[in-house]
């Protein structure tokens, strides 16, 4: 063996030996250490590290290494035994020489090492000559696994126009080979497809932008990345992965109008808010980057407006003010579209807006007449003669042909027609004099109609104010009731008066009060003007006599301050009262009423007395007639029945109740019993009756008494029928008074004794006084 071969063997041992320590081969290290110690004392195991290369085994076993004891004399006396993982099937040992062979192919990725145990025994004695020793056989890696991209397929997104070197994403491949041995697991990334837009870092697999790209040109790229092991050396395994890279949008494009000139039209009849047309600015961006706002530039902004449809991004032009064909027939509008969201990093690219021109033509239409004013206010003095001019309304046809117009007044069917209008010139006149006090304002609706097209009609409101003139004289606001006592003294205030005027005074009303000329010579009363639209009525003398004059009539003269002033005479009636110091209004009214009738007080009292007597007499007659109407029709028969039927204040018996109808009506000739003379109740029955009061209803005496009573009733044709006979419940026993029933009291021919009532106590004192022996004797 030459020097270079030894040096190569030493390098291999240096590379392989540090890789062997692990938790599972610590015993092998200990064994080696023991081997080193044994070598010093000339005793122990002798071996070198054991390695086997995976995928190396062919049909013949492959030699791995040799176990040897330093006690082995090469005489065949020692026997080597191998136990542990794979011993006997994967690994075989020559029991004489201690050489170990591998009989199968090994895969490091499945099992990287095997732990075995070695023994050396004496063939003769079968005793071990060496202690058991553990050693490890390591499987040496070879490049038999290709790289794999386990996380694919890959999808990444990067903003368009990103600068060069911007990181897009990272791809990672894995290799099952041993990364700590050789270059089998050392990967190298490269770009198979994607140049010149992208690049990849060879060691990390990070994909980066290689140039700026525009999404509007192409928005998606397919990049293929290759990973090679063995650092890309020849014979290395490789794998590829596809990365889909999408470019997200940024606002790098301004809006652009599709047309540089739009033509639109609108009718002059179009109402405010009518859509005139639409414009559209196209933006190559997407999403919010396409949002834009539209504006109208120039003087046309007061006639037209534009709004943005956020769904379609269209600009809708609206009519902001009515247009007139006769005034202006064409408009030129400058519309602007501006991006709503602007990215500042692209401002240097230019303004993100665009403009276009919109030509709007106004179409002529047959418009209705137009009044010079929407509302007319006119004035006319009240009382003006019929046919007086109130005012003139004027309308015109706004169209180019200027059609003649016809005026009319819209009259309400329930209102009186006070005005008329000249259908040719619009002059409004009165049809009768107006009275401001009845109505101070009148509202009129006037129409103007085109004679060539009667469907075109317009209306205007005319408000007519009736101006006041002083045509109403002042008067009392109410009917005064004025009284004066007979003992009134001179200068005494008996009434305060005022006045009203239906006219309207611009300066305010002012009234003047005085006595009429015919009353100024009378010294009974005087009038004092208070200069505040009121006046006081005072007595002009002391003492008045009702017998001489009951009423005084004062003519009061009232004058207003109108132009010209009007005067009226109002009569104030003063009634003389018989009073002490204060006026008794009720008494005075009563006296005035009697005086007006021409009756004295004594005569009135006599009349009232006669009326009262007549009312009493009338009420008496009515009462008598009511009593006669309440009398039953069969009074005689009822009296007969009352002699034979005893009535009680009971709860009523339904069909047994005979008090409410004529019993005789129940009797017919077919069912009339044979008349039998009524026999008198004997003293025996009376005795049975009294005894029954002291016993219960089940006793024989009580039953005998009832039977006798029934027999008597059946035999007597004058008593009610059996079906209508009233029955009574037994009152019970235990009462000291016994029964209070009067049954049998009228059937006895002898007087009964009620002396026992005196023994019942104070509660029956009054009853005992009525029915004791001395009372009966008196009867």
CSV table of N, CA, C and O in Angstrom, one decimal, residues 183 186-189 226-237:
chain,number,residue,atom,x,y,z
A,183,UNK,N,-23.0,15.4,-0.9
A,183,UNK,CA,-23.9,16.4,-1.5
A,183,UNK,C,-25.2,15.9,-2.0
A,183,UNK,O,-25.9,16.5,-2.8
A,186,UNK,N,-28.0,18.3,-1.0
A,186,UNK,CA,-27.7,19.7,-1.2
A,186,UNK,C,-28.4,20.1,-2.5
A,186,UNK,O,-28.0,19.6,-3.5
A,187,UNK,N,-29.4,21.0,-2.4
A,187,UNK,CA,-30.2,21.3,-3.5
A,187,UNK,C,-29.8,22.7,-4.1
A,187,UNK,O,-29.3,23.6,-3.4
A,188,UNK,N,-30.1,22.8,-5.4
A,188,UNK,CA,-29.8,24.0,-6.1
A,188,UNK,C,-31.0,24.4,-7.0
A,188,UNK,O,-31.5,23.5,-7.7
A,189,UNK,N,-31.6,25.6,-6.8
A,189,UNK,CA,-32.8,26.0,-7.5
A,189,UNK,C,-32.4,26.8,-8.7
A,189,UNK,O,-31.4,27.6,-8.7
A,226,UNK,N,-36.9,24.6,-11.0
A,226,UNK,CA,-36.2,23.3,-10.9
A,226,UNK,C,-35.3,23.3,-9.7
A,226,UNK,O,-34.6,24.2,-9.4
A,227,UNK,N,-35.4,22.1,-9.0
A,227,UNK,CA,-34.5,21.9,-7.8
A,227,UNK,C,-33.6,20.6,-8.1
A,227,UNK,O,-34.2,19.6,-8.5
A,228,UNK,N,-32.3,20.8,-8.1
A,228,UNK,CA,-31.3,19.7,-8.3
A,228,UNK,C,-30.5,19.4,-7.1
A,228,UNK,O,-30.1,20.3,-6.3
A,229,UNK,N,-30.3,18.1,-6.8
A,229,UNK,CA,-29.4,17.7,-5.7
A,229,UNK,C,-28.0,17.6,-6.2
A,229,UNK,O,-27.7,18.0,-7.3
A,230,UNK,N,-27.1,17.2,-5.3
A,230,UNK,CA,-25.7,17.1,-5.7
A,230,UNK,C,-25.1,18.5,-6.2
A,230,UNK,O,-24.2,18.6,-7.0
A,231,UNK,N,-25.8,19.6,-5.7
A,231,UNK,CA,-25.4,20.9,-6.0
A,231,UNK,C,-25.3,21.1,-7.5
A,231,UNK,O,-24.5,21.8,-8.1
A,232,UNK,N,-26.2,20.4,-8.2
A,232,UNK,CA,-26.3,20.6,-9.6
A,232,UNK,C,-25.3,19.9,-10.4
A,232,UNK,O,-25.1,20.1,-11.7
A,233,UNK,N,-24.5,19.0,-9.8
A,233,UNK,CA,-23.4,18.3,-10.5
A,233,UNK,C,-24.1,17.3,-11.5
A,233,UNK,O,-25.2,16.9,-11.4
A,234,UNK,N,-23.3,16.9,-12.5
A,234,UNK,CA,-23.8,15.9,-13.4
A,234,UNK,C,-24.2,14.6,-12.8
A,234,UNK,O,-23.6,14.2,-11.8
A,235,UNK,N,-25.3,14.1,-13.2
A,235,UNK,CA,-25.8,12.9,-12.6
A,235,UNK,C,-26.8,13.1,-11.5
A,235,UNK,O,-27.3,12.2,-10.8
A,236,UNK,N,-27.0,14.4,-11.1
A,236,UNK,CA,-27.9,14.7,-10.0
A,236,UNK,C,-29.3,14.5,-10.4
A,236,UNK,O,-29.7,14.6,-11.5
A,237,UNK,N,-30.1,14.2,-9.3
A,237,UNK,CA,-31.5,14.1,-9.5
A,237,UNK,C,-32.2,15.5,-9.5
A,237,UNK,O,-31.6,16.4,-8.8
